[in-house]
PDB file of C-alpha atoms in Angstrom:
ATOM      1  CA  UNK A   1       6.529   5.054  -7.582  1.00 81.00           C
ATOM      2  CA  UNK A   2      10.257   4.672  -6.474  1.00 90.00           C
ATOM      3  CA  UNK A   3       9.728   6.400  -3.263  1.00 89.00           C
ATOM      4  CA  UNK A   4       6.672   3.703  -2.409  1.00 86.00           C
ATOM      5  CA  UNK A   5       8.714   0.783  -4.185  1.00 90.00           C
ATOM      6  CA  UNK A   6      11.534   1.936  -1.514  1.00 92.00           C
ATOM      7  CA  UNK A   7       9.532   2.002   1.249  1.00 87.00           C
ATOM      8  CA  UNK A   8       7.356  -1.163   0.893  1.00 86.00           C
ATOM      9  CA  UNK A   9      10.904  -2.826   0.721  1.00 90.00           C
ATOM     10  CA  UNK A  10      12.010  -1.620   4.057  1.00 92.00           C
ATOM     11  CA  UNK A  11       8.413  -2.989   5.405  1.00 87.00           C
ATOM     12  CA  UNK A  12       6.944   0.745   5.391  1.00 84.00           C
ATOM     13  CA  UNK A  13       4.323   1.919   3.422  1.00 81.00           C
ATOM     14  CA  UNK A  14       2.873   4.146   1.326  1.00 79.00           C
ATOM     15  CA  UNK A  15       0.135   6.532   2.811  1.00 78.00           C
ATOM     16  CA  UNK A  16       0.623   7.525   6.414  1.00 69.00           C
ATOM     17  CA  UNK A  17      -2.136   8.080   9.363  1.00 60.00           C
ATOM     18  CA  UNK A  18      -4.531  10.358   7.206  1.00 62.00           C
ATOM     19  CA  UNK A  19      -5.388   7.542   5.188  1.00 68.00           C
ATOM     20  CA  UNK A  20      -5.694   6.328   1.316  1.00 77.00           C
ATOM     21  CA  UNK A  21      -8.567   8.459  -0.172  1.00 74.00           C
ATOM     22  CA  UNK A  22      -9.781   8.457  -3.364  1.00 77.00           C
ATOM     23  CA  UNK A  23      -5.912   9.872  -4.813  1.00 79.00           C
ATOM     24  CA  UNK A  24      -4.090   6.600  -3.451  1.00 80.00           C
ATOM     25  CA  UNK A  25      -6.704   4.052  -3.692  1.00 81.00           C
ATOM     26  CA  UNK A  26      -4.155   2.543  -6.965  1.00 82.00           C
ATOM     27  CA  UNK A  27      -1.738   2.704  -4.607  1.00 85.00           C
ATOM     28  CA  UNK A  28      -3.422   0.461  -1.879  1.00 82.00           C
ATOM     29  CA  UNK A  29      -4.798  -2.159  -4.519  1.00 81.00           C
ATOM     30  CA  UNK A  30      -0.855  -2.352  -5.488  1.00 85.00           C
ATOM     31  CA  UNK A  31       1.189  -2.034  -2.412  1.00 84.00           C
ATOM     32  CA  UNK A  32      -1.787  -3.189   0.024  1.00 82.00           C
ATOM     33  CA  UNK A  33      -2.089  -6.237   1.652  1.00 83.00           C
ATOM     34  CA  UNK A  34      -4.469  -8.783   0.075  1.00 86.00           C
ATOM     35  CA  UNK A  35      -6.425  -9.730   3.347  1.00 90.00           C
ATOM     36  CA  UNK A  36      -7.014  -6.709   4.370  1.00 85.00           C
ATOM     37  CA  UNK A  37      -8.439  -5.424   1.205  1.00 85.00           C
ATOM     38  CA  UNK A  38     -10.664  -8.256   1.058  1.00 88.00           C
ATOM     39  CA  UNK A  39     -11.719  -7.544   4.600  1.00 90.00           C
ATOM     40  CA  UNK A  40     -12.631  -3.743   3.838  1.00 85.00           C
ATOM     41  CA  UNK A  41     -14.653  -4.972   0.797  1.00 86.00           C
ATOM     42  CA  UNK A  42     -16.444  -7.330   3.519  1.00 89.00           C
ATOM     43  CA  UNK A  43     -17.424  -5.037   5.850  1.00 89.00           C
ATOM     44  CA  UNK A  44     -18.324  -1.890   3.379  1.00 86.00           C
ATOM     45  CA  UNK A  45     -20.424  -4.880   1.679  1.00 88.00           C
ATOM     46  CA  UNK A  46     -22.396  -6.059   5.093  1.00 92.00           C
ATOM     47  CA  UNK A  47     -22.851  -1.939   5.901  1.00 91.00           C
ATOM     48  CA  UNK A  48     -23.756  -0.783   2.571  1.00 89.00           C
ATOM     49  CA  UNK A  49     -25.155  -3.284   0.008  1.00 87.00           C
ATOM     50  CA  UNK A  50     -26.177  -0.777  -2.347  1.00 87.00           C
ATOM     51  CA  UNK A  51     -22.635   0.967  -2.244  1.00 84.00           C
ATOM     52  CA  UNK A  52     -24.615   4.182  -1.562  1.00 87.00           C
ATOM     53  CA  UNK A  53     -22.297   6.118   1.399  1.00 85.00           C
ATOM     54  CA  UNK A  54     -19.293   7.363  -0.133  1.00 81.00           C
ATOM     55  CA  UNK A  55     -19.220   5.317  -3.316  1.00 78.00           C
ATOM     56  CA  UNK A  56     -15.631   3.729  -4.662  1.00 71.00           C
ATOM     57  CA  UNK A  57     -13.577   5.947  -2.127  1.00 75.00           C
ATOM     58  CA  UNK A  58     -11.447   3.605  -0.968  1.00 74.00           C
ATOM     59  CA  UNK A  59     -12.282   0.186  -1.818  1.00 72.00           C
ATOM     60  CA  UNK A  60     -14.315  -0.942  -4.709  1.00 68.00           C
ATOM     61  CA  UNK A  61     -17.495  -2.951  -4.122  1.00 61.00           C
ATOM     62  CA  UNK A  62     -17.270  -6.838  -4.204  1.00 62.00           C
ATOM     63  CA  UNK A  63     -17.048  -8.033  -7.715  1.00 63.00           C
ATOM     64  CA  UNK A  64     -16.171  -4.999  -8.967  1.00 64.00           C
ATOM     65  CA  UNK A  65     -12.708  -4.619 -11.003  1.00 57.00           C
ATOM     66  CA  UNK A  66     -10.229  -2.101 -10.226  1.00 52.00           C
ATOM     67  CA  UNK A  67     -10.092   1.327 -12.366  1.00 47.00           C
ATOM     68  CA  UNK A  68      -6.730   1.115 -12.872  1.00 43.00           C
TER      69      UNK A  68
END
């Protein structure tokens, strides 16, 4: 976590173009950026309501708690 802590402190961050997936996704509920998670859990809500396409990858589902 030092190398993340290090490079969210030099305004960096922690997964590069390839994305979160599910191996980061504690590392984008802790060095992620509030808004935008709430946005993704928007728009996965409006385009899946049932969380049925690729379920708890990267964000979870409104209402839902973390699994960390």
């Amino acid at each position: 976590m030092q190398l993340y802590d290090t490079a969210s402190a030099l305004g960096g961050t922690f997964s590069a173009e390839h994305g979160v997936g599910r191996f980061k996704r504690h590392l984008l509920e802790r060095y992620g950026d509030i808004g935008r998670i709430a946005a993704m859990r928007r728009i996965k809500s409006a385009f899946d309501p049932a969380d049925i396409m690729n379920t708890g990858a990267i964000v979870c589902p409104l209402g839902e708690k973390s699994a960390r």
